[in-house]
Amino acid sequence: MFNMIRATHPALFCLATLLLTLPLAAQQDPPQTGSSSSSAIPSQQIQESTSQARIAHKTEAGGSAITLENSEPLFDIAVALNACGYDADLAASSPVRLAIREEVNEELRNSAPARDSRDAICLYIRDHTLADKAQDIAQYVSLALYTTPPPALAPSVGETELPPDSTQVVNILPLLRAFNEQLHLHALYVEHLPDYQALNDAVHGPLTKMVLSSNIAVRMPTSGYDGRRFLVLLEPMLAPSTTNARIYATDYIAVASPNGATRTIHMDQVRHIYLQYVVEPLIYARAAAMDRLLPLLKPIHEAPIDFIYRSDISAYITECLIRAIEARLLEFDFPRPAKPNAVTQRTDMIHYDADVAAYEKKTEALRRELVERDMRQGWALTEYFYNQLLLTERDSTSLKEDIGQMVYGMDVDRERKHESQIAFYPEGTNGTIRRTPPPITGIRLAEMDLMKGDLVTAEDIAQKILADPKGDHPEAHYVLAQVELMQKSPEDAMEHFTEAIKTSKNPRTLAWSHIYLGRLYDTQPDRPKAIEEYKAALTVRDSAPDTKAAAEKGIKAPFATPRRAQQPADDDNTPLDPSGKAEKEAYRPDPK
């Protein structure tokens, strides 16, 4: 995640307060991918894919949207990382990892050019090391997923379309090509394809079972390819303890390494990203109607969850619903009582019924404990959705049929009061598949200050980042533009948004900079330029529904500065105000 004094504009303050109710820069914790050679899987649930650039490759209409595969670019990068000291979970890894490392070491011992290529790529890796080890590896995994197979090993998309974290290490690719050539990695990969295939075969069954059980839980069949994909990539050269779960546009990806002893992956973590694949479209299809749920964000403002969930009601609702489904899917290490094969006397069934009742009581208590833990971790609506799921199970209706009632029928005041009574765990105790976020520093700290309404501190941090040659200049311009809006300086805001557009590689920053410029042009008014900016926002590769909706709304009708409405005295029922401005709601544009 990332992330004054001059002439005024008559509509600026209204515009600024409205803009700051929307997401800042890209706050998402993006996913990871690659090219492929994959397992042969006979079922209709999960299909193998061919050895092509994964993300660039488009699945045929009517084909499977769920695949289990391997990626040769990911293999190449993982081998390079291992050659440069990446030893995480080595003892728990698959034997193929140790075998490949030994073969690479043998090649290095016998070839000076191979050692030279190794030294060059290791120097690059050391120079781009991140303090957070998970993020450090994740940036290379992200790059591999958008890299074509050897010998090209080139980005499969334009540089502006690469995942934001991968752009920091994209210049490793020329070094990777030399490393691949000198160590004959393609031949090494082909040699060990049977080992990879065996691992795929071992994972295929449990993965299929997970998909089926998840679909049964929500009573939704697996559909064919509809433009979205769920991919599981196995790479045994990575650490088995870490699952890289990512979402890139319409691709939901889990990158995992099988355990050496059990040949299993963390299926609970893979299931989590699969449930996002299933649930997100149902929630985001109703994103425009989520405003009534915004008060639910206020009680979780200090919850130990990522900023994106405390500021985006759709993301928060999605995660709470997923956790409720996971609680319903919870598996136990003790069996359900078996029904007697032959009933010899009446007491046999009485004892069986009593055993079943005790089993169900015990399992329900354990599920409720998980729900309680999730709520205390910040997912305060988990219990609400858990109870709603129980009702759908009794009615035998699907989640797709019931999601509208779950969302629209929610008693917001009641749930908000319930949230306010939850004692959240301290920061850092959240048991989520996402890694613990690093300390908030730099541009993200500036964004946090901006959201709190501390414009002076936000501006000071952003200016310092601009003064640093290695600072994140695009995001600094993006923050400064919003500061200028709040300080009623539209001309300076437009300059900073323009600079962000020129230099940013973050799709969300680019898209929203265009949208904000479009709204500023509408207030001048300069309708042709405004439409040009809204159309530019639609061309940026940011798939978030709010971005598309805002841009299309701007094209349909000019942005209108709303009139200030009389606000009631402050009370505890006021919706969360992330900008720090109590009268924020007065500046929302009227629905079109």
Coordinates of C-alpha atoms in Angstrom, one line a residue, residues 1-552:
M1 CA 0.0 0.0 0.0
F2 CA 1.5 3.2 -0.3
N3 CA 0.8 6.0 -0.7
M4 CA -0.9 27.0 1.6
I5 CA -2.2 30.8 0.6
R6 CA -3.4 31.5 -2.9
A7 CA -6.4 32.4 -5.1
T8 CA -9.7 30.8 -4.5
H9 CA -12.3 29.3 -6.7
P10 CA -16.0 29.8 -5.7
A11 CA -16.8 26.1 -5.9
L12 CA -13.5 24.8 -4.6
F13 CA -14.3 24.0 -1.0
C14 CA -17.4 22.0 -2.0
L15 CA -15.4 20.2 -4.7
A16 CA -12.5 19.4 -2.3
T17 CA -14.6 18.0 0.4
L18 CA -16.4 15.8 -2.1
L19 CA -13.2 14.6 -3.7
L20 CA -11.7 13.6 -0.4
T21 CA -14.6 11.3 0.4
L22 CA -13.3 9.1 -2.4
P23 CA -10.2 6.8 -2.2
L24 CA -6.8 8.4 -2.2
A25 CA -4.0 6.7 -4.0
A26 CA -4.0 2.9 -4.6
Q27 CA -4.5 1.5 -1.2
Q28 CA -4.9 -2.1 -2.3
D29 CA -2.6 -4.7 -1.5
P30 CA -2.2 -6.1 -5.0
P31 CA -1.7 -9.8 -6.1
Q32 CA 0.8 -11.9 -8.3
T33 CA 1.0 -14.1 -11.6
G34 CA 3.1 -15.5 -14.7
S35 CA 3.4 -17.7 -17.7
S36 CA 2.7 -21.3 -17.6
S37 CA 3.2 -25.0 -18.0
S38 CA 0.6 -26.7 -16.0
S39 CA -1.0 -29.9 -14.7
A40 CA -3.3 -32.1 -16.7
I41 CA -6.6 -31.9 -14.8
P42 CA -9.6 -33.9 -16.1
S43 CA -12.3 -32.2 -14.0
Q44 CA -14.6 -29.5 -15.3
Q45 CA -13.8 -27.4 -12.2
I46 CA -10.1 -26.8 -12.8
Q47 CA -8.4 -26.8 -16.1
E48 CA -4.8 -26.9 -17.1
S49 CA -3.3 -24.1 -19.3
T50 CA -0.7 -24.0 -22.0
S51 CA 2.8 -22.7 -21.7
Q52 CA 2.2 -19.1 -22.6
A53 CA 2.5 -15.7 -21.0
R54 CA -0.1 -16.1 -18.4
I55 CA -1.6 -12.6 -17.9
A56 CA -1.3 -11.7 -21.5
H57 CA -3.0 -14.9 -22.6
K58 CA -6.8 -14.7 -22.8
T59 CA -8.9 -17.7 -22.0
E60 CA -11.3 -18.7 -24.7
A61 CA -15.0 -17.9 -24.1
G62 CA -16.7 -21.0 -22.8
G63 CA -13.5 -22.4 -21.3
S64 CA -12.6 -23.0 -17.7
A65 CA -12.1 -19.9 -15.6
I66 CA -10.2 -21.8 -13.0
T67 CA -6.6 -23.1 -13.6
L68 CA -3.8 -24.8 -11.8
E69 CA -0.5 -24.0 -13.5
N70 CA 3.3 -23.4 -13.4
S71 CA 5.2 -20.4 -14.8
E72 CA 8.6 -20.6 -16.4
P73 CA 9.4 -16.9 -15.8
L74 CA 8.4 -17.4 -12.2
F75 CA 10.7 -20.4 -12.1
D76 CA 13.6 -18.3 -13.5
I77 CA 13.2 -15.5 -11.0
A78 CA 12.8 -17.9 -8.1
V79 CA 16.0 -19.7 -9.1
A80 CA 17.8 -16.4 -9.3
L81 CA 16.5 -15.5 -5.8
N82 CA 17.7 -18.8 -4.5
A83 CA 21.1 -18.3 -6.1
C84 CA 21.4 -15.0 -4.3
G85 CA 20.7 -16.2 -0.8
Y86 CA 17.0 -16.7 -0.6
D87 CA 16.8 -19.7 1.8
A88 CA 13.4 -19.2 3.5
D89 CA 11.8 -22.4 4.6
L90 CA 14.5 -24.5 2.8
A91 CA 14.1 -27.4 5.2
A92 CA 10.4 -27.6 4.7
S93 CA 10.6 -27.3 0.9
S94 CA 10.0 -29.9 -1.7
P95 CA 13.0 -32.0 -2.6
V96 CA 13.0 -30.6 -6.1
R97 CA 14.0 -27.2 -4.7
L98 CA 17.1 -28.7 -3.2
A99 CA 17.9 -30.6 -6.4
I100 CA 17.6 -27.6 -8.6
R101 CA 19.8 -25.5 -6.2
E102 CA 22.5 -28.2 -6.3
E103 CA 22.4 -28.3 -10.1
V104 CA 22.7 -24.5 -10.3
N105 CA 25.6 -24.5 -7.8
E106 CA 27.3 -27.1 -9.9
E107 CA 26.9 -25.0 -13.0
L108 CA 28.3 -21.9 -11.1
R109 CA 31.3 -23.9 -9.9
N110 CA 32.2 -24.9 -13.5
S111 CA 31.4 -21.6 -15.4
A112 CA 33.0 -18.2 -15.0
P113 CA 30.4 -16.5 -17.2
A114 CA 27.6 -18.1 -15.1
R115 CA 29.2 -16.7 -12.0
D116 CA 29.5 -13.3 -13.6
S117 CA 25.8 -13.3 -14.5
R118 CA 24.9 -14.5 -11.0
D119 CA 27.0 -11.8 -9.4
A120 CA 25.3 -9.1 -11.6
I121 CA 21.8 -10.2 -10.8
C122 CA 22.6 -10.6 -7.1
L123 CA 23.9 -7.1 -6.9
Y124 CA 20.7 -5.8 -8.4
I125 CA 18.6 -7.9 -5.9
R126 CA 20.7 -6.6 -3.0
D127 CA 20.3 -3.0 -4.2
H128 CA 16.5 -3.4 -4.3
T129 CA 16.0 -5.3 -1.0
L130 CA 12.9 -4.1 1.0
A131 CA 12.8 -4.2 4.8
D132 CA 9.6 -6.3 4.7
K133 CA 10.8 -9.8 3.5
A134 CA 7.3 -10.7 2.2
Q135 CA 7.1 -7.6 0.2
D136 CA 10.7 -8.0 -1.0
I137 CA 9.8 -11.4 -2.6
A138 CA 6.3 -10.3 -3.7
Q139 CA 7.7 -7.6 -6.0
Y140 CA 9.6 -10.2 -8.0
V141 CA 6.6 -12.6 -8.1
S142 CA 4.5 -9.7 -9.4
L143 CA 7.0 -9.1 -12.2
A144 CA 7.2 -12.7 -13.1
L145 CA 3.5 -12.9 -13.6
Y146 CA 3.6 -10.2 -16.3
T147 CA 6.8 -11.6 -18.0
T148 CA 6.8 -13.6 -21.2
P149 CA 8.6 -17.0 -21.3
P150 CA 12.3 -17.3 -22.2
P151 CA 14.3 -16.5 -24.2
A152 CA 12.4 -13.1 -24.4
L153 CA 11.7 -12.6 -20.7
A154 CA 10.1 -9.3 -21.4
P155 CA 7.1 -7.5 -19.9
S156 CA 3.9 -9.0 -21.4
V157 CA 2.1 -5.6 -21.0
G158 CA 3.0 -2.0 -21.3
E159 CA 5.0 -0.5 -18.4
T160 CA 2.1 1.5 -17.2
E161 CA 0.0 -1.7 -17.0
L162 CA 2.5 -3.6 -14.8
P163 CA 1.6 -4.1 -11.1
P164 CA 2.8 -1.1 -9.1
D165 CA 5.2 -3.1 -6.9
S166 CA 6.8 -4.8 -10.0
T167 CA 7.8 -1.5 -11.6
Q168 CA 10.5 -1.1 -8.9
V169 CA 12.4 -4.1 -10.2
V170 CA 11.5 -4.3 -13.9
N171 CA 15.1 -3.5 -14.8
I172 CA 16.1 -6.9 -13.5
L173 CA 14.8 -8.5 -16.7
P174 CA 18.0 -7.9 -18.9
L175 CA 20.1 -9.5 -16.1
L176 CA 17.6 -12.3 -15.8
R177 CA 17.9 -13.0 -19.5
A178 CA 21.7 -13.3 -19.2
F179 CA 21.4 -15.4 -16.1
N180 CA 18.9 -17.7 -17.9
E181 CA 21.2 -18.1 -20.8
Q182 CA 24.4 -18.7 -18.9
L183 CA 22.9 -21.3 -16.5
H184 CA 20.7 -23.0 -19.2
L185 CA 17.6 -22.5 -17.1
H186 CA 15.2 -23.5 -19.8
A187 CA 16.8 -27.0 -20.0
L188 CA 16.8 -27.2 -16.2
Y189 CA 13.1 -26.3 -16.2
V190 CA 12.2 -28.9 -18.8
E191 CA 14.2 -31.5 -17.0
H192 CA 12.2 -31.0 -13.8
L193 CA 8.8 -30.6 -15.4
P194 CA 7.9 -34.2 -14.3
D195 CA 8.6 -33.1 -10.7
Y196 CA 6.4 -30.1 -11.1
Q197 CA 3.7 -32.2 -12.7
A198 CA 3.7 -34.6 -9.7
L199 CA 3.2 -31.7 -7.4
N200 CA 0.4 -30.4 -9.5
D201 CA -1.2 -33.8 -9.4
A202 CA -0.9 -33.9 -5.6
V203 CA -2.5 -30.4 -5.2
H204 CA -5.2 -30.9 -7.8
G205 CA -7.5 -33.1 -5.7
P206 CA -7.6 -30.9 -2.6
L207 CA -7.9 -27.8 -4.8
T208 CA -10.9 -29.3 -6.6
K209 CA -12.5 -30.3 -3.3
M210 CA -12.0 -26.7 -2.0
V211 CA -13.7 -25.2 -5.0
L212 CA -16.6 -27.6 -4.8
S213 CA -17.1 -27.2 -1.1
S214 CA -17.0 -23.4 -1.4
N215 CA -19.5 -23.5 -4.3
I216 CA -21.8 -25.7 -2.3
A217 CA -21.6 -23.4 0.7
V218 CA -22.8 -20.4 -1.3
R219 CA -25.0 -22.6 -3.6
M220 CA -23.5 -21.2 -6.7
P221 CA -22.1 -23.4 -9.6
T222 CA -18.8 -22.8 -11.2
S223 CA -19.4 -20.8 -14.4
G224 CA -17.4 -20.9 -17.5
Y225 CA -15.0 -18.1 -18.5
D226 CA -16.7 -14.8 -18.2
G227 CA -13.7 -12.5 -18.5
R228 CA -12.5 -13.2 -14.9
R229 CA -10.1 -16.0 -13.9
F230 CA -9.0 -17.7 -10.7
L231 CA -5.4 -19.0 -11.0
V232 CA -3.3 -21.1 -8.7
L233 CA 0.4 -21.2 -9.6
L234 CA 2.7 -23.7 -7.9
E235 CA 6.4 -22.8 -7.6
P236 CA 8.4 -25.1 -5.2
M237 CA 11.5 -22.8 -5.4
L238 CA 9.6 -20.4 -3.1
A239 CA 9.0 -20.7 0.6
P240 CA 6.1 -23.1 1.5
S241 CA 5.1 -21.0 4.5
T242 CA 4.0 -18.0 2.3
T243 CA 1.1 -17.8 -0.1
N244 CA 1.1 -14.8 -2.3
A245 CA -2.6 -13.9 -2.9
R246 CA -3.2 -11.1 -5.3
I247 CA -5.9 -9.6 -7.5
Y248 CA -4.8 -8.0 -10.8
A249 CA -7.8 -6.5 -12.6
T250 CA -10.0 -9.5 -13.5
D251 CA -7.4 -12.1 -12.5
Y252 CA -7.5 -13.6 -9.0
I253 CA -4.2 -15.3 -8.3
A254 CA -2.6 -17.4 -5.6
V255 CA 1.1 -18.3 -5.8
A256 CA 2.0 -21.2 -3.5
S257 CA 4.8 -23.6 -2.8
P258 CA 4.0 -27.2 -1.7
N259 CA 5.3 -28.5 1.6
G260 CA 8.1 -31.0 1.1
A261 CA 6.8 -33.6 3.5
T262 CA 3.0 -33.4 2.8
R263 CA 3.0 -32.0 -0.8
T264 CA 0.2 -29.7 0.4
I265 CA -0.3 -25.9 0.2
H266 CA -2.1 -23.6 2.6
M267 CA -5.6 -24.3 1.1
D268 CA -7.3 -22.1 3.6
Q269 CA -5.4 -19.1 2.2
V270 CA -6.1 -20.2 -1.4
R271 CA -9.8 -20.6 -0.5
H272 CA -9.8 -17.0 0.8
I273 CA -8.7 -15.6 -2.6
Y274 CA -11.2 -18.0 -4.3
L275 CA -14.0 -16.6 -2.2
Q276 CA -13.0 -13.1 -3.2
Y277 CA -13.3 -14.3 -6.8
V278 CA -16.8 -15.5 -6.1
V279 CA -18.1 -12.8 -3.7
E280 CA -16.6 -9.5 -5.0
P281 CA -18.7 -9.3 -8.2
L282 CA -21.9 -9.7 -6.1
I283 CA -20.9 -6.8 -3.8
Y284 CA -19.4 -4.4 -6.3
A285 CA -22.4 -4.8 -8.6
R286 CA -24.2 -2.9 -5.8
A287 CA -21.4 -0.4 -5.1
A288 CA -23.6 2.6 -6.1
A289 CA -26.0 1.7 -3.3
M290 CA -23.4 1.4 -0.6
D291 CA -23.7 5.0 0.7
R292 CA -26.3 4.0 3.2
L293 CA -23.8 1.7 4.8
L294 CA -21.1 4.3 5.3
P295 CA -22.0 4.8 9.0
L296 CA -20.7 1.3 9.6
L297 CA -17.1 2.5 8.9
K298 CA -17.1 4.9 11.9
P299 CA -17.0 2.3 14.7
I300 CA -14.1 0.4 13.0
H301 CA -12.0 3.6 12.5
E302 CA -9.4 2.3 15.1
A303 CA -9.8 -1.4 14.3
P304 CA -6.5 -3.3 13.5
I305 CA -7.3 -3.8 9.8
D306 CA -5.8 -2.3 6.7
F307 CA -6.7 1.3 5.8
I308 CA -8.5 0.2 2.6
Y309 CA -11.1 -1.7 4.7
R310 CA -11.6 1.3 7.1
S311 CA -12.2 3.6 4.2
D312 CA -13.9 1.5 1.5
I313 CA -17.3 0.2 2.5
S314 CA -17.5 -2.3 -0.4
A315 CA -14.1 -3.8 0.4
Y316 CA -15.1 -4.0 4.1
I317 CA -18.5 -5.7 3.4
T318 CA -16.8 -8.2 1.1
E319 CA -14.2 -9.2 3.6
C320 CA -16.7 -9.6 6.4
L321 CA -19.0 -11.8 4.2
I322 CA -16.0 -13.9 3.2
R323 CA -15.1 -14.5 6.8
A324 CA -18.6 -15.5 7.6
I325 CA -18.5 -18.1 4.7
E326 CA -15.2 -19.4 6.0
A327 CA -16.7 -19.9 9.4
R328 CA -19.5 -22.0 7.9
L329 CA -16.8 -24.0 6.0
L330 CA -14.7 -24.6 9.1
E331 CA -13.4 -28.1 9.3
F332 CA -12.8 -30.1 12.5
D333 CA -10.4 -32.7 13.6
F334 CA -13.1 -35.0 15.0
P335 CA -15.7 -36.9 12.9
R336 CA -19.4 -36.5 12.7
P337 CA -21.2 -39.4 14.5
A338 CA -21.8 -42.3 12.1
K339 CA -25.4 -43.5 11.7
P340 CA -25.7 -47.1 12.8
N341 CA -25.8 -49.6 9.9
A342 CA -28.3 -51.7 11.7
V343 CA -30.7 -50.6 14.4
T344 CA -31.3 -53.5 16.8
Q345 CA -33.2 -51.5 19.4
R346 CA -34.8 -48.2 19.8
T347 CA -32.0 -46.9 22.1
D348 CA -29.5 -47.1 19.2
M349 CA -31.2 -44.2 17.4
I350 CA -31.8 -42.3 20.6
H351 CA -28.0 -42.5 21.3
Y352 CA -27.2 -41.6 17.7
D353 CA -29.5 -38.6 17.8
A354 CA -28.0 -37.5 21.1
D355 CA -24.5 -37.8 19.7
V356 CA -25.4 -35.8 16.6
A357 CA -27.0 -33.1 18.7
A358 CA -23.8 -32.9 20.9
Y359 CA -21.7 -32.8 17.7
E360 CA -23.7 -30.0 16.2
K361 CA -23.7 -28.0 19.4
K362 CA -19.9 -28.4 19.7
T363 CA -19.2 -27.5 16.1
E364 CA -21.5 -24.5 16.2
A365 CA -19.7 -23.2 19.3
L366 CA -16.4 -23.5 17.6
R367 CA -17.7 -21.6 14.5
R368 CA -19.1 -18.9 16.8
E369 CA -15.7 -18.7 18.5
L370 CA -14.1 -18.1 15.1
V371 CA -16.8 -15.4 14.3
E372 CA -16.1 -13.7 17.6
R373 CA -12.3 -13.7 16.9
D374 CA -12.9 -12.2 13.4
M375 CA -15.1 -9.5 14.9
R376 CA -12.5 -8.6 17.5
Q377 CA -9.9 -8.5 14.7
G378 CA -11.9 -5.7 13.1
W379 CA -14.4 -7.6 10.8
A380 CA -17.3 -6.5 12.9
L381 CA -20.1 -7.5 10.5
T382 CA -19.0 -11.2 10.3
E383 CA -21.7 -12.2 12.8
Y384 CA -24.4 -10.4 10.9
F385 CA -23.5 -12.2 7.6
Y386 CA -23.0 -15.5 9.5
N387 CA -26.5 -15.4 10.7
Q388 CA -27.8 -14.4 7.3
L389 CA -26.0 -17.4 5.8
L390 CA -27.8 -19.7 8.3
L391 CA -31.1 -18.4 7.0
T392 CA -30.1 -18.9 3.3
E393 CA -29.1 -22.5 4.2
R394 CA -32.5 -23.2 5.7
D395 CA -34.2 -21.7 2.7
S396 CA -31.9 -23.5 0.2
T397 CA -31.4 -20.3 -1.7
S398 CA -28.1 -19.2 -3.3
L399 CA -25.9 -16.3 -2.2
K400 CA -26.5 -14.6 -5.5
E401 CA -30.3 -14.6 -4.8
D402 CA -29.9 -13.5 -1.2
I403 CA -27.1 -10.9 -1.4
G404 CA -29.5 -8.1 -2.2
Q405 CA -31.6 -8.7 0.9
M406 CA -28.4 -9.1 3.0
V407 CA -27.1 -5.7 2.0
Y408 CA -30.3 -3.7 1.4
G409 CA -32.2 -5.3 4.3
M410 CA -29.4 -4.6 6.9
D411 CA -30.5 -2.5 9.9
V412 CA -27.6 -0.1 9.7
D413 CA -28.3 1.6 13.1
R414 CA -28.5 -1.7 14.9
E415 CA -25.3 -3.1 13.3
R416 CA -23.5 0.2 14.0
K417 CA -24.3 0.1 17.6
H418 CA -23.2 -3.6 17.8
E419 CA -19.9 -2.6 16.2
S420 CA -19.3 0.1 18.7
Q421 CA -19.6 -2.4 21.5
I422 CA -16.8 -4.7 20.2
A423 CA -13.5 -4.6 22.0
F424 CA -11.0 -4.9 19.1
Y425 CA -7.7 -6.7 19.5
P426 CA -4.5 -4.5 19.5
E427 CA -2.8 -3.7 16.2
G428 CA -0.9 -6.7 14.7
T429 CA -3.1 -9.5 16.1
N430 CA -5.2 -9.7 12.9
G431 CA -5.2 -13.3 11.6
T432 CA -5.6 -12.5 7.9
I433 CA -3.9 -14.0 4.9
R434 CA -2.5 -10.6 4.1
R435 CA 0.8 -9.8 5.6
T436 CA 1.1 -7.4 8.5
P437 CA 1.4 -3.9 7.0
P438 CA 4.8 -2.1 7.5
P439 CA 5.0 0.9 9.7
I440 CA 3.2 3.9 8.2
T441 CA 5.8 6.2 6.8
G442 CA 6.4 8.4 3.8
I443 CA 3.6 9.1 1.4
R444 CA 1.2 6.8 3.1
L445 CA 1.6 8.7 6.3
A446 CA 0.9 11.9 4.4
E447 CA -2.3 10.4 3.0
M448 CA -3.3 9.3 6.5
D449 CA -2.8 12.9 7.8
L450 CA -4.7 14.2 4.8
M451 CA -7.6 11.9 5.6
K452 CA -7.6 13.2 9.2
G453 CA -7.7 16.7 8.0
D454 CA -4.2 17.6 9.0
L455 CA -3.3 19.5 5.8
V456 CA -0.1 21.1 7.2
T457 CA 1.5 17.8 8.1
A458 CA 0.4 16.1 4.9
E459 CA 1.8 19.0 2.8
D460 CA 5.1 19.0 4.8
I461 CA 5.6 15.3 4.3
A462 CA 4.7 15.4 0.6
Q463 CA 7.1 18.3 0.0
K464 CA 9.9 16.4 1.7
I465 CA 9.3 13.5 -0.5
L466 CA 9.4 15.7 -3.6
A467 CA 12.8 17.0 -2.4
D468 CA 14.1 13.5 -2.1
P469 CA 15.5 12.3 -5.5
K470 CA 14.4 8.7 -4.6
G471 CA 11.0 9.7 -3.2
D472 CA 7.7 8.7 -4.6
H473 CA 7.1 11.9 -6.6
P474 CA 3.9 10.9 -8.4
E475 CA 2.1 10.1 -5.1
A476 CA 3.5 13.2 -3.5
H477 CA 2.0 15.3 -6.3
Y478 CA -1.3 13.5 -5.8
V479 CA -1.4 14.3 -2.1
L480 CA -0.4 17.9 -2.7
A481 CA -3.1 18.3 -5.3
Q482 CA -5.7 17.3 -2.7
V483 CA -4.1 19.6 -0.1
E484 CA -4.5 22.5 -2.7
L485 CA -8.1 21.6 -3.2
M486 CA -8.8 21.8 0.6
Q487 CA -6.9 25.1 0.7
K488 CA -9.0 26.5 -2.2
S489 CA -6.3 26.7 -4.8
P490 CA -7.7 24.9 -7.9
E491 CA -4.9 26.1 -10.3
D492 CA -2.2 24.6 -8.1
A493 CA -4.2 21.5 -7.6
M494 CA -4.5 21.1 -11.4
E495 CA -0.7 21.5 -11.8
H496 CA -0.1 18.7 -9.2
F497 CA -2.7 16.4 -10.7
T498 CA -1.1 16.9 -14.1
E499 CA 2.4 16.1 -12.8
A500 CA 1.0 12.9 -11.2
I501 CA -0.4 11.9 -14.5
K502 CA 2.9 12.5 -16.3
T503 CA 5.0 10.4 -13.9
S504 CA 2.7 7.9 -12.1
K505 CA 2.6 4.2 -12.9
N506 CA -0.2 3.6 -10.4
P507 CA -3.4 2.9 -12.3
R508 CA -5.6 4.2 -9.5
T509 CA -3.7 7.4 -9.1
L510 CA -3.7 8.0 -12.8
A511 CA -7.5 7.3 -13.1
W512 CA -8.5 9.5 -10.2
S513 CA -6.2 12.3 -11.2
H514 CA -8.0 12.4 -14.6
I515 CA -11.4 12.3 -12.8
Y516 CA -10.5 15.2 -10.5
L517 CA -9.2 17.2 -13.4
G518 CA -12.4 16.6 -15.2
R519 CA -14.4 17.9 -12.2
L520 CA -12.2 20.9 -11.9
Y521 CA -12.7 21.7 -15.6
D522 CA -16.4 21.3 -15.2
T523 CA -16.4 24.0 -12.5
Q524 CA -14.6 26.5 -14.7
P525 CA -16.6 25.6 -16.9
D526 CA -14.7 23.9 -19.7
R527 CA -16.9 21.0 -20.7
P528 CA -14.8 19.7 -23.7
K529 CA -11.7 19.4 -21.5
A530 CA -13.6 17.8 -18.7
I531 CA -15.0 15.1 -21.0
E532 CA -11.5 14.5 -22.4
E533 CA -10.3 13.8 -18.8
Y534 CA -13.2 11.5 -17.9
K535 CA -12.5 9.5 -21.1
A536 CA -8.8 9.3 -20.2
A537 CA -9.7 7.9 -16.8
L538 CA -11.6 5.1 -18.5
T539 CA -8.6 4.1 -20.6
V540 CA -6.4 3.7 -17.5
R541 CA -6.1 0.1 -16.2
D542 CA -7.9 0.6 -12.9
S543 CA -10.8 -1.9 -12.7
A544 CA -12.3 -0.6 -9.5
P545 CA -16.1 -0.1 -9.9
D546 CA -16.0 3.4 -8.3
T547 CA -13.5 4.6 -10.9
K548 CA -15.6 3.5 -13.8
A549 CA -18.8 4.8 -12.3
A550 CA -17.3 8.2 -11.5
A551 CA -15.8 8.6 -15.0
E552 CA -19.0 7.5 -16.8

